[in-house]
CSV table of C-alpha atoms in Angstrom, one decimal:
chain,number,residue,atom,x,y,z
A,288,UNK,CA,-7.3,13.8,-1.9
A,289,UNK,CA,-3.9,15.2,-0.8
A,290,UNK,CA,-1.9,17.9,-3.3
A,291,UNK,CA,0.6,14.6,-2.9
A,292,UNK,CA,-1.6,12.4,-4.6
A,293,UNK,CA,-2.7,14.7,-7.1
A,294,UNK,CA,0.8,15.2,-8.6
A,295,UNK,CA,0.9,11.7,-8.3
A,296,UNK,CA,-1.7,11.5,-11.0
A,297,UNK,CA,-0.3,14.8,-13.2
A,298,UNK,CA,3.0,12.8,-13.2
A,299,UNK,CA,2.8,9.8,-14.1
A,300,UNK,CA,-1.2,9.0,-14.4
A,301,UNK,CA,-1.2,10.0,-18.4
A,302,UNK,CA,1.3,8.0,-18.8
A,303,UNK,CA,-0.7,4.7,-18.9
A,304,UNK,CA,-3.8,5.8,-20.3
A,305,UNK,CA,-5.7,3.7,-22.8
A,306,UNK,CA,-3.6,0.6,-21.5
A,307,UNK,CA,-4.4,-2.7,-20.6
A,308,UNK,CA,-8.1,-4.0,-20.2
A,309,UNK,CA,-8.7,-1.4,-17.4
A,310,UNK,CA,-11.9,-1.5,-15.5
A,311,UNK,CA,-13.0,2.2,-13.4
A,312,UNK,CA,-13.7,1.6,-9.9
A,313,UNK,CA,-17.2,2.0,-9.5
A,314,UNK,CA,-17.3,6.0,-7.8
A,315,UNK,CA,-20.3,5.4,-5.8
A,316,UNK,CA,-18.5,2.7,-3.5
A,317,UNK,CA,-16.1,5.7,-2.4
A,318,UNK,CA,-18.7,7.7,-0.3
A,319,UNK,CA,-19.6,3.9,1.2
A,320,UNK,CA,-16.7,2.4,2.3
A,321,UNK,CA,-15.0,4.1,5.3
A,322,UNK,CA,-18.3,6.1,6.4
A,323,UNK,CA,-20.8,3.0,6.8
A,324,UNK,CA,-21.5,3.1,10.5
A,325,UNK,CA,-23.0,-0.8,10.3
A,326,UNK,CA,-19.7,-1.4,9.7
A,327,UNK,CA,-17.7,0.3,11.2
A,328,UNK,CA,-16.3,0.1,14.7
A,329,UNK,CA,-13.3,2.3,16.8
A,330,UNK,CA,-11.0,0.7,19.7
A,331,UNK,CA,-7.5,2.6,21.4
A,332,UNK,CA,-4.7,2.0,21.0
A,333,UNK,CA,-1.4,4.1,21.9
A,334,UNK,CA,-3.5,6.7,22.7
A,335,UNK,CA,-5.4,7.1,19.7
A,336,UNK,CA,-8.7,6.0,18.6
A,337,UNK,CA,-8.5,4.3,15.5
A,338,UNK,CA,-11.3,3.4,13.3
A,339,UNK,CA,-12.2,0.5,11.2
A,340,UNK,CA,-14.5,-1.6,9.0
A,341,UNK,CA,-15.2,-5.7,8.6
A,342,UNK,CA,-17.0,-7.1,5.6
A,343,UNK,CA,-17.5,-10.5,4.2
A,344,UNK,CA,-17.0,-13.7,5.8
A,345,UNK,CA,-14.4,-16.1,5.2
A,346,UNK,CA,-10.8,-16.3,6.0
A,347,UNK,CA,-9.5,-13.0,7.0
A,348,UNK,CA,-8.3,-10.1,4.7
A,349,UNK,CA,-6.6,-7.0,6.0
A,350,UNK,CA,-6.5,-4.3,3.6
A,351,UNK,CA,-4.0,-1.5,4.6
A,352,UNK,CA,-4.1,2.4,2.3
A,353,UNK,CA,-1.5,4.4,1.5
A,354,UNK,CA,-0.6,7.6,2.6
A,355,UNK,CA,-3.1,10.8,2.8
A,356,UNK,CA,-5.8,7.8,2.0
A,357,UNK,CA,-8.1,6.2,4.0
A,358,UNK,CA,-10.7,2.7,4.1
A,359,UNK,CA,-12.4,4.1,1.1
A,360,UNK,CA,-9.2,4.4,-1.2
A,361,UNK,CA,-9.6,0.8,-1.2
A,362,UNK,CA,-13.2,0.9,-2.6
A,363,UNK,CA,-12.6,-1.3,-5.0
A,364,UNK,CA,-10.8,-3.8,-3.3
A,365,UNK,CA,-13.6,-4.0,-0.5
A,366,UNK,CA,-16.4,-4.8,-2.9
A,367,UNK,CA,-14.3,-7.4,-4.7
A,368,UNK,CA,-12.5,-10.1,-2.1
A,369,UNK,CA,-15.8,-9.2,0.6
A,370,UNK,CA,-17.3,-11.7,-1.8
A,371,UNK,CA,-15.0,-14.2,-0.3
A,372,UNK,CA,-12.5,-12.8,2.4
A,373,UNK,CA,-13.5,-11.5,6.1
A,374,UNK,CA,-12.1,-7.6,4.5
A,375,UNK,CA,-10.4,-5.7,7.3
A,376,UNK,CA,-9.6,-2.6,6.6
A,377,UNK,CA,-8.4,0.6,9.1
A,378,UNK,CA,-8.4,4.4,8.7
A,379,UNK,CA,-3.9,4.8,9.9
A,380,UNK,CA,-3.3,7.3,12.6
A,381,UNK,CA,-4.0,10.5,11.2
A,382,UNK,CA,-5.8,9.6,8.5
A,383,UNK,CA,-9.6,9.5,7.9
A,384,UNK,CA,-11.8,8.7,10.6
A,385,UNK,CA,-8.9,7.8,13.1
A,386,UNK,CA,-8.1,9.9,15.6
A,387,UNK,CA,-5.0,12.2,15.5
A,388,UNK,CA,-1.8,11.6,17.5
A,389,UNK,CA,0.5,14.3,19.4
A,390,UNK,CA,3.9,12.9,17.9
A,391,UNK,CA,5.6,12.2,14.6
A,392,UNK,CA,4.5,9.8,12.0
A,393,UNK,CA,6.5,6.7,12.0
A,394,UNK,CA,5.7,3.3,9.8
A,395,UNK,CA,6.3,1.5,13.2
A,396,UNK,CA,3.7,2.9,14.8
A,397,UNK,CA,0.9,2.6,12.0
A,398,UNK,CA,2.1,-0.9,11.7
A,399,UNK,CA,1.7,-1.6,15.6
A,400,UNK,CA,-2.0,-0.2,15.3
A,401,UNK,CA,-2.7,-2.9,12.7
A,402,UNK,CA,-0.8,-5.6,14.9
A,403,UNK,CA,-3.4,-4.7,17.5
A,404,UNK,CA,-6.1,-4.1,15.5
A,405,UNK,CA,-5.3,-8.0,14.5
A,406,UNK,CA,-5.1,-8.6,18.6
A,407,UNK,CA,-8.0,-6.3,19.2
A,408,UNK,CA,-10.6,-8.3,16.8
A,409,UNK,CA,-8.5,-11.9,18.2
A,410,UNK,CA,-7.7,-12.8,14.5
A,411,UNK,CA,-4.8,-14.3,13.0
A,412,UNK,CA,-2.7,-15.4,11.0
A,413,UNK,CA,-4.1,-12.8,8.2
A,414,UNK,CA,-3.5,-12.3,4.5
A,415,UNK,CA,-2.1,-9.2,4.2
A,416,UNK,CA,-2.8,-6.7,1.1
A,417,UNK,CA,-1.5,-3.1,1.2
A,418,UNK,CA,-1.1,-0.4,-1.0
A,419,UNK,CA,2.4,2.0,-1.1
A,420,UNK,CA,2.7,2.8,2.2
A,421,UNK,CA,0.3,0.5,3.0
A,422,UNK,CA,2.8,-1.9,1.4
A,423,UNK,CA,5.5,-0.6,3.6
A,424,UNK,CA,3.3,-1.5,6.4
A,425,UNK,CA,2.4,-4.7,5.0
A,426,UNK,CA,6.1,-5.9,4.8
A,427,UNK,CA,6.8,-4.9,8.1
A,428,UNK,CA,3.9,-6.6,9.9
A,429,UNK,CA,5.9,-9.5,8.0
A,430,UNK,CA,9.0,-8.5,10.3
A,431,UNK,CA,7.6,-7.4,13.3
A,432,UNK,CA,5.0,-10.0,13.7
A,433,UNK,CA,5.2,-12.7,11.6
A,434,UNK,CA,3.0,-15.1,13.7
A,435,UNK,CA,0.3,-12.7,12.9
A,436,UNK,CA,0.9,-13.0,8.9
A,437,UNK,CA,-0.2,-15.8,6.2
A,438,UNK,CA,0.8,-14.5,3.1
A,439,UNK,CA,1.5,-11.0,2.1
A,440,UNK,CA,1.1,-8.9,-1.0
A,441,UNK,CA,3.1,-5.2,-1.3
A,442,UNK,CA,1.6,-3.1,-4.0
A,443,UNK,CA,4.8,-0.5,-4.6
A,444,UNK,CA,6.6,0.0,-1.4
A,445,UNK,CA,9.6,1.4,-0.9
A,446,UNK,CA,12.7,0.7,1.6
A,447,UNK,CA,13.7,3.9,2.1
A,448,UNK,CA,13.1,7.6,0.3
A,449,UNK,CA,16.3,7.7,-1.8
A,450,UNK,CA,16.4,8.2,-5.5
A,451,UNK,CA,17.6,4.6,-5.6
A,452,UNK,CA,13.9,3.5,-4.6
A,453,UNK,CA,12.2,6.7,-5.8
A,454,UNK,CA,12.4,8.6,-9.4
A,455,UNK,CA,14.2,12.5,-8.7
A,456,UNK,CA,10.6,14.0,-9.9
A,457,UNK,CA,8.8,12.0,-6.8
A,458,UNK,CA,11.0,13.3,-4.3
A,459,UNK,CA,10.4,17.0,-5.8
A,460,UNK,CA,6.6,16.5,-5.8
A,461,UNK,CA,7.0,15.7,-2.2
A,462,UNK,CA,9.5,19.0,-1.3
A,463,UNK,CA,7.1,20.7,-3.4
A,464,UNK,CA,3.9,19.1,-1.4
A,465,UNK,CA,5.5,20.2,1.8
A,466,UNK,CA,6.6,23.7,1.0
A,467,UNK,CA,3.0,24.4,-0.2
A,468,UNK,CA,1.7,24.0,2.8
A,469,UNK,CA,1.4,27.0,4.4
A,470,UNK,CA,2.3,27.3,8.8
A,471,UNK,CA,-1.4,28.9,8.4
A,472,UNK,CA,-2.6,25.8,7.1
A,473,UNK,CA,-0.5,23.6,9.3
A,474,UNK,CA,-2.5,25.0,12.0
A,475,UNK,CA,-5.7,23.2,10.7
A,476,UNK,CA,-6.8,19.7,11.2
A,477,UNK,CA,-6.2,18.6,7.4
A,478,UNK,CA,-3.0,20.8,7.5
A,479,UNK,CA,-1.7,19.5,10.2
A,480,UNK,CA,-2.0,15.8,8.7
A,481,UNK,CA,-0.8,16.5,5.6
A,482,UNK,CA,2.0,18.0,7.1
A,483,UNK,CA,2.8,15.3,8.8
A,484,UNK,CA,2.5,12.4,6.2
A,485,UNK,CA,4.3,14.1,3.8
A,486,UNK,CA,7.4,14.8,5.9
A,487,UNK,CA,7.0,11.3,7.3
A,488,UNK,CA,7.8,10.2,3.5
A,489,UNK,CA,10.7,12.5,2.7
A,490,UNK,CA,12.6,10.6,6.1
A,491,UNK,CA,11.1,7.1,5.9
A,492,UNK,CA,11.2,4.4,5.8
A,493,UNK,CA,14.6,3.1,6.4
A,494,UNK,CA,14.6,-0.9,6.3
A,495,UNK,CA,17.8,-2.1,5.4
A,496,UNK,CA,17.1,-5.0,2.2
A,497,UNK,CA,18.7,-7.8,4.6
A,498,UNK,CA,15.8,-7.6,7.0
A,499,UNK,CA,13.2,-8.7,4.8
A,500,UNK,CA,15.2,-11.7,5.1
A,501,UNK,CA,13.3,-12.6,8.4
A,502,UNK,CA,9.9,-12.4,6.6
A,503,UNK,CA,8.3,-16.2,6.6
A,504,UNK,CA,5.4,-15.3,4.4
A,505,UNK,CA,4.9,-15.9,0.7
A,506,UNK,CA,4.8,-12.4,-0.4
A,507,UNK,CA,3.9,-11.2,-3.9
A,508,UNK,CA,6.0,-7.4,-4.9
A,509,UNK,CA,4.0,-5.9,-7.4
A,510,UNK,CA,4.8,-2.9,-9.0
A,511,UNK,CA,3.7,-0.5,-12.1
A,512,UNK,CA,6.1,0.1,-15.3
A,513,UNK,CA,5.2,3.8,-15.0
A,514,UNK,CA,5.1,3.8,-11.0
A,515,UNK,CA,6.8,6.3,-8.5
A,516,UNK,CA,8.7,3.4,-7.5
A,517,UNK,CA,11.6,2.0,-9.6
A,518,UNK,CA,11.5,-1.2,-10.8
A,519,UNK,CA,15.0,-2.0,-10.2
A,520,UNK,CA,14.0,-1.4,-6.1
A,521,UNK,CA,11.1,-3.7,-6.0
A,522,UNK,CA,13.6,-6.5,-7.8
A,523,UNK,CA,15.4,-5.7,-4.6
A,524,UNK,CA,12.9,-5.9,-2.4
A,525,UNK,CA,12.1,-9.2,-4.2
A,526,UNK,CA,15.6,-10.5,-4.1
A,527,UNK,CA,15.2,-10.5,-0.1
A,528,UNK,CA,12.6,-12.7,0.1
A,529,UNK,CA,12.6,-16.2,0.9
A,530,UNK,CA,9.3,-16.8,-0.3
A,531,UNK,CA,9.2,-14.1,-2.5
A,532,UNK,CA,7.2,-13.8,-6.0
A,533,UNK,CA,7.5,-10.4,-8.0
A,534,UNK,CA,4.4,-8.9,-10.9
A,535,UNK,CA,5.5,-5.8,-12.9
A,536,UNK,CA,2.0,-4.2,-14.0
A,537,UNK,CA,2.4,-3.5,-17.7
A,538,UNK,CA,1.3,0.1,-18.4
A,539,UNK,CA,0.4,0.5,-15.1
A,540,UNK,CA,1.1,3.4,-12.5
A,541,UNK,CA,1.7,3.8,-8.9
A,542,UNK,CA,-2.8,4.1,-8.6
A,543,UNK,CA,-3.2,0.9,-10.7
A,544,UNK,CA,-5.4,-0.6,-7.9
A,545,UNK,CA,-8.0,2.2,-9.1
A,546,UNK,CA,-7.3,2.8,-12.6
A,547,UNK,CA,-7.5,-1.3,-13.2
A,548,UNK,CA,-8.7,-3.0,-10.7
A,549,UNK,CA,-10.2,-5.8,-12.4
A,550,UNK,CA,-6.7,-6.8,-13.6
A,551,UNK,CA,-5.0,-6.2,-9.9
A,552,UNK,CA,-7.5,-8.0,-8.0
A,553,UNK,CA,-7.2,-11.2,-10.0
A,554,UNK,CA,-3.5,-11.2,-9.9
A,555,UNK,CA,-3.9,-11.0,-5.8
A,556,UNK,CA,-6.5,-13.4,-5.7
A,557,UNK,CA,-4.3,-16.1,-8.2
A,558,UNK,CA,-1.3,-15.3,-5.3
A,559,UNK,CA,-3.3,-15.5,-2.1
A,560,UNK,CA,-4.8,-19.1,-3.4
A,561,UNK,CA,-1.8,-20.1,-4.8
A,562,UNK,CA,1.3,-18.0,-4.7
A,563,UNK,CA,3.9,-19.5,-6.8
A,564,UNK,CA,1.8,-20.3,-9.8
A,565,UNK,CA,4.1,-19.5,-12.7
A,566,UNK,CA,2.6,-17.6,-15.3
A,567,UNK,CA,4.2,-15.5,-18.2
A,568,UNK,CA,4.6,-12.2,-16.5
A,569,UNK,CA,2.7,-8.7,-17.4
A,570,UNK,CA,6.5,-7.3,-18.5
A,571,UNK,CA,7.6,-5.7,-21.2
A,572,UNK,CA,11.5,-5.0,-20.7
A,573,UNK,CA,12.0,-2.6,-23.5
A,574,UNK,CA,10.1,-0.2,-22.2
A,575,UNK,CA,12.7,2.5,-21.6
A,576,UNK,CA,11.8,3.2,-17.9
A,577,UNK,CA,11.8,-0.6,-17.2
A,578,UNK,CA,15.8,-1.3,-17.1
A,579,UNK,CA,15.6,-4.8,-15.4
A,580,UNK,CA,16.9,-7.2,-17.2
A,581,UNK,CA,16.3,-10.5,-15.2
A,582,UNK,CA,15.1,-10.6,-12.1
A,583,UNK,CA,14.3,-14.3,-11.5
A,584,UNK,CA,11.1,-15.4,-10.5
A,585,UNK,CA,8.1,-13.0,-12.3
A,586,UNK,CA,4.6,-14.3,-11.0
């Protein structure tokens, strides 16, 4: 676990504790998933070897993690839609199992490694479910290859690093997570990655809102009303979308795929078998830190 995603959890993981009908990821699947060699497979691309994992059968599932994560930050995910879903799910450049690459972290790049991982296992279209910057990634598979995509869900991404998409203590926690890293440690394998995915987040992304205009897919935003991402941005991101749906988590944080997973499976499950099913929303606008008012369409 990065320092990243541990002041992820100081900040804003008390803050929806004891809410909802949450359901703990079972901690055994963590060790499993992402280091099951039955499983798991590695192919080239750009240079680097990337690993993977396939589970299930059924139509095809690719699961994509956020930053500093890896196949097994999706645990919970796996175990559920491998039920029913092929599950794909990839270690990113620099990240777990995959191998490391010589330049710059870019969102481009991890999302052409899953646009050949798609080519490389000669599957497609795909549902498409990923997780912050796995969300990023998701929405621009949507753009870059959107022959490759059947419907798409984004679990808190952001368009760009600003404090118009991020709260002001986010953007510190990431300053602070990069000045803490020491040029000793930045010298050392897990250094070195950290390094780089946390200065890949204080610079990207930068998708301007019009270009999610392009993206075909039915695509679900969903977002926590204590998340790292602001509400108000992921009505923007919404607002873009021609086939776009939009699910505010109540009392749920920017880790509300592990803290309740129960509840955030079934709402991508409802979406992937029938995405604009209109249901009362999981909302509560008076929460202070929720200032959206009406943003059209909530699934």
């Amino acid at each position: 676990m990065t320092r990243f995603f541990i002041g992820i959890l100081l900040l804003f993981g008390t803050a929806v504790l004891g809410g909802g009908d949450s359901v703990a990821p079972t901690v055994a699947m963590a060790p499993y998933y992402g280091m099951n060699s039955s499983a798991g497979h590695t192919f080239v691309h750009d240079g680097v070897a990337l690993y993977y994992e396939v589970y299930g059968t059924g139509e095809p599932l690719l699961l994509v993690h956020g930053n500093g994560g890896s196949i097994a930050s999706l645990a919970a995910q796996i175990e559920y839609f491998r039920q029913r879903y092929t599950v794909i799910a990839m270690d990113s450049r620099d990240h777990g199992r995959s191998g490391d690459s010589a330049d710059p972290l870019t969102y481009e790049k991890m999302t052409d490694d899953l646009a050949a991982l798609l080519d490389h296992l000669e599957v497609g279209p795909v549902d498409v479910l990923g997780w912050s910057d796995g969300g990023i990634e998701a929405l621009m598979l949507g753009m870059r290859y959107p022959d490759k995509v059947n419907r798409l869900v984004a679990m808190a991404p952001n368009l760009n690093p600003s404090e118009d998409a991020l709260y002001p203590e986010t953007i510190a926690l990431m300053r602070d997570t990069l000045d803490s890293i020491s040029p000793e440690e930045r010298e050392t394998p897990e250094g070195r990655r950290e390094f780089k995915a946390t200065e890949m987040m204080l610079v990207e992304p930068n998708i301007d809102a019009s270009e999610l205009e392009t993206i075909e897919a039915p695509t679900l935003i969903m977002v926590g009303d204590h998340d790292v991402i602001r509400p108000e941005h992921a009505v923007e991101i919404y607002e873009h979308l021609p086939n776009g749906a939009l699910k505010i988590l109540r009392n749920a944080g920017h880790t509300a795929p592990q803290d309740d997973p129960a509840r955030f499976n079934r709402t991508v499950e409802r979406f992937f078998r029938k995405p604009f099913d209109s249901e009362t929303a999981d909302i509560d606008v008076s929460n202070p830190r929720l200032r959206v008012q009406n943003a059209g369409l909530y699934y």
